[in-house]
mmCIF file of C-alpha atoms in Angstrom:
data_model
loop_
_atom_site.group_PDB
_atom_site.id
_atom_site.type_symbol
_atom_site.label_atom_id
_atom_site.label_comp_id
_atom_site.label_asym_id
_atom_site.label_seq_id
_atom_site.Cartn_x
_atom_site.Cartn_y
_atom_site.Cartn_z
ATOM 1 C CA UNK A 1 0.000 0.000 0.000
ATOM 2 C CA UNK A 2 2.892 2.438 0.817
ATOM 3 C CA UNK A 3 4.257 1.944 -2.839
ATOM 4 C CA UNK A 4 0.805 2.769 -4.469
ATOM 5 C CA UNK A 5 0.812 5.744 -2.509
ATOM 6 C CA UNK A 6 4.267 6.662 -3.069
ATOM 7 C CA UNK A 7 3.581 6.370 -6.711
ATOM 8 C CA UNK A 8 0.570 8.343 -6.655
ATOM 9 C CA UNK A 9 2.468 11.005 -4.532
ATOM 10 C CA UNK A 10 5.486 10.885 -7.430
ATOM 11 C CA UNK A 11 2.533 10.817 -10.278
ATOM 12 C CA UNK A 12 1.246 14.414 -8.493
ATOM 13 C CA UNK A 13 4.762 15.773 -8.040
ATOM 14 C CA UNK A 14 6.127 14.980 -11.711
ATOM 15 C CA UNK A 15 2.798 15.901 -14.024
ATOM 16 C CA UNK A 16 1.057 18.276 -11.669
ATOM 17 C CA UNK A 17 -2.126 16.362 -12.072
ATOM 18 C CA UNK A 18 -4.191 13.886 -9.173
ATOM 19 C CA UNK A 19 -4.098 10.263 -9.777
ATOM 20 C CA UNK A 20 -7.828 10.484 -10.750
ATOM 21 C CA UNK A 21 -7.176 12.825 -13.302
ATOM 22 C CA UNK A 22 -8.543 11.039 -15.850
ATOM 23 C CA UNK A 23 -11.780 10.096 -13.891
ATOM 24 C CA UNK A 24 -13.934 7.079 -13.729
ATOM 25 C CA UNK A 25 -15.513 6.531 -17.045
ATOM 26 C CA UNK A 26 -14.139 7.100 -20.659
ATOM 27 C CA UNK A 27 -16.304 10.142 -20.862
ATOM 28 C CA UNK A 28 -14.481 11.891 -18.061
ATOM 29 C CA UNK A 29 -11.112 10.321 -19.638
ATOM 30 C CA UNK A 30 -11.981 11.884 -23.238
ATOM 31 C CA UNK A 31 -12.994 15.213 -21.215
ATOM 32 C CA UNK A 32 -10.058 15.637 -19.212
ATOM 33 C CA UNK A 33 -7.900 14.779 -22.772
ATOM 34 C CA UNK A 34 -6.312 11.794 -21.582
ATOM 35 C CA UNK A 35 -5.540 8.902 -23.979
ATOM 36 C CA UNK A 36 -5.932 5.111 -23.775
ATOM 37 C CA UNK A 37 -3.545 2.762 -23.303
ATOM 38 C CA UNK A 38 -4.010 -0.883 -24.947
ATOM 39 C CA UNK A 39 -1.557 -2.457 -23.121
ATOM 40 C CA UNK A 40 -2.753 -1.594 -19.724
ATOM 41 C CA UNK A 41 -6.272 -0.713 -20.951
ATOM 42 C CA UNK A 42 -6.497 2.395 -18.934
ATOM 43 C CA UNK A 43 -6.541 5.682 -19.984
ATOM 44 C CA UNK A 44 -3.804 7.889 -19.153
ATOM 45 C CA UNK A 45 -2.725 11.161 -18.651
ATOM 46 C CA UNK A 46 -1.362 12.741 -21.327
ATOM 47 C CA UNK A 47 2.623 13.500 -19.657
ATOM 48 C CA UNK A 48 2.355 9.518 -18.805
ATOM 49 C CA UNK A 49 1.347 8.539 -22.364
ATOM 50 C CA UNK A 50 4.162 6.952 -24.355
ATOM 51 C CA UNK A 51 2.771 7.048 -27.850
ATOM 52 C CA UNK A 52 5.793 5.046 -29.880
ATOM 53 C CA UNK A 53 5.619 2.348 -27.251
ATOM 54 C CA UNK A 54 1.811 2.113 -27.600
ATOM 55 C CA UNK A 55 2.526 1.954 -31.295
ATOM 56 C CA UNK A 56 4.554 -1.144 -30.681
ATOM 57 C CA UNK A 57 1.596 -2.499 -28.501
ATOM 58 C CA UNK A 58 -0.483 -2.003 -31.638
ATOM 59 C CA UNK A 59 1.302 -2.511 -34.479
ATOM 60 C CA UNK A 60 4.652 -3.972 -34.013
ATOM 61 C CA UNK A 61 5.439 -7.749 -34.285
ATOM 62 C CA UNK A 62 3.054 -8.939 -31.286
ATOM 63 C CA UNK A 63 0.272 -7.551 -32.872
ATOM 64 C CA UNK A 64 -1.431 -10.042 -34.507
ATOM 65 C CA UNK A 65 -2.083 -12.331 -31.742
ATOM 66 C CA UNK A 66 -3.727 -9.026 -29.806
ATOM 67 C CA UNK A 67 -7.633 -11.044 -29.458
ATOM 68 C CA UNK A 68 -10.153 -9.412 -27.348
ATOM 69 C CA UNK A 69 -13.441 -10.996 -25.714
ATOM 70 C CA UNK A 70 -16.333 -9.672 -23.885
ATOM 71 C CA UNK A 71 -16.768 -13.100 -21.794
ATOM 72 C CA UNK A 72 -15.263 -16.366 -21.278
ATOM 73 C CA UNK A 73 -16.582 -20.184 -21.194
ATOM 74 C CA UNK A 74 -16.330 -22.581 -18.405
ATOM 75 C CA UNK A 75 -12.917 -23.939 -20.439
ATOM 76 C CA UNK A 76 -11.846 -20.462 -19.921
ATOM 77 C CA UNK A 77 -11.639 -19.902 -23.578
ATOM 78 C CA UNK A 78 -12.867 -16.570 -25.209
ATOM 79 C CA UNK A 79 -16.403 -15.927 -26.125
ATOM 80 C CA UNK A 80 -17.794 -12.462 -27.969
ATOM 81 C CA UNK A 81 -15.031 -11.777 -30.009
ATOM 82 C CA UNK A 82 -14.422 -7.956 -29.704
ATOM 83 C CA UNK A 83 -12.479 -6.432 -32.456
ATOM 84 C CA UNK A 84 -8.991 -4.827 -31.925
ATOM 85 C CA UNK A 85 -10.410 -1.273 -33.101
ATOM 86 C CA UNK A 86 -13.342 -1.301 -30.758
ATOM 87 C CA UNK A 87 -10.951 -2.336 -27.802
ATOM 88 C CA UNK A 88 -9.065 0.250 -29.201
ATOM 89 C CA UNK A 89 -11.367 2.727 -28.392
ATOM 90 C CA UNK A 90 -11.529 2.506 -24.998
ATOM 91 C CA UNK A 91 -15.433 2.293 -24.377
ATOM 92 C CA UNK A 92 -15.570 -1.210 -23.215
ATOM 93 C CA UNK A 93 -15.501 -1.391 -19.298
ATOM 94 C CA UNK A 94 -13.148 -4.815 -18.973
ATOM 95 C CA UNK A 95 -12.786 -7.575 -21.546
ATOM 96 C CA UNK A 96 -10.588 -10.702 -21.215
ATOM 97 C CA UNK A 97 -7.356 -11.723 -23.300
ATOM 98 C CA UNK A 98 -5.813 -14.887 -23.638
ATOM 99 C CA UNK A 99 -2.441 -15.984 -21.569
ATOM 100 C CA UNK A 100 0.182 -15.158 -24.456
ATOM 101 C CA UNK A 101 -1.375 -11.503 -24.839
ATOM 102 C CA UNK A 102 -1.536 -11.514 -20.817
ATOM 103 C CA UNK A 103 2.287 -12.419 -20.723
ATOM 104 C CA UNK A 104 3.620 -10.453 -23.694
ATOM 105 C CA UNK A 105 2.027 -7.275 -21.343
ATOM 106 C CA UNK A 106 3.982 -7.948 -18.659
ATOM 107 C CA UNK A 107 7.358 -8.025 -21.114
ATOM 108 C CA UNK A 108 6.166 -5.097 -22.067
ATOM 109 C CA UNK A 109 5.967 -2.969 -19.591
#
């Protein structure tokens, strides 16, 4: 707990914005002119955005295995296949993503 809040306190200090800049909802997000992150699939202020690794997220070499789903099955596979652009977008509330997208994330960041 004393890290979160020690990165919250650096997040204030270094961008001169709260941690809940960007609000609760994509419509505060897109208000407050923050942008959305696909690899974290949060929205971001816009001093914390990095937009060439983001391009990486999107369209570099991992790209094509990027797969999106509204739900999941009692296998645990994907069910409601949500398109990259519409994940993209950053309207949809939480959506799943299989274990090779999960662990290329974490390499990624």
């Amino acid at each position: 707990m004393l890290i979160l809040a020690s990165y919250f306190g650096l997040f204030a200090v270094l961008t001169g914005a709260p941690p809940d800049f960007c609000g609760n909802s994509p419509a505060e997000a897109m208000a407050a002119r923050c942008l959305f992150e696909a690899n974290n699939f949060a929205w971001h202020h816009p001093f914390c955005f990095n937009a060439d690794q983001e391009g990486d997220w999107r369209h570099g070499p991992w790209s094509s295995d990027l797969e999106f789903w509204r739900e999941h099955d009692s296998d645990w596979d994907g069910v409601g296949r949500i398109s990259n652009e519409e994940a993209f977008a950053g309207q949809i509330q939480m959506v799943w993503i299989n274990t090779l997208q999960h662990r290329r994330h974490c390499l990624h960041i």
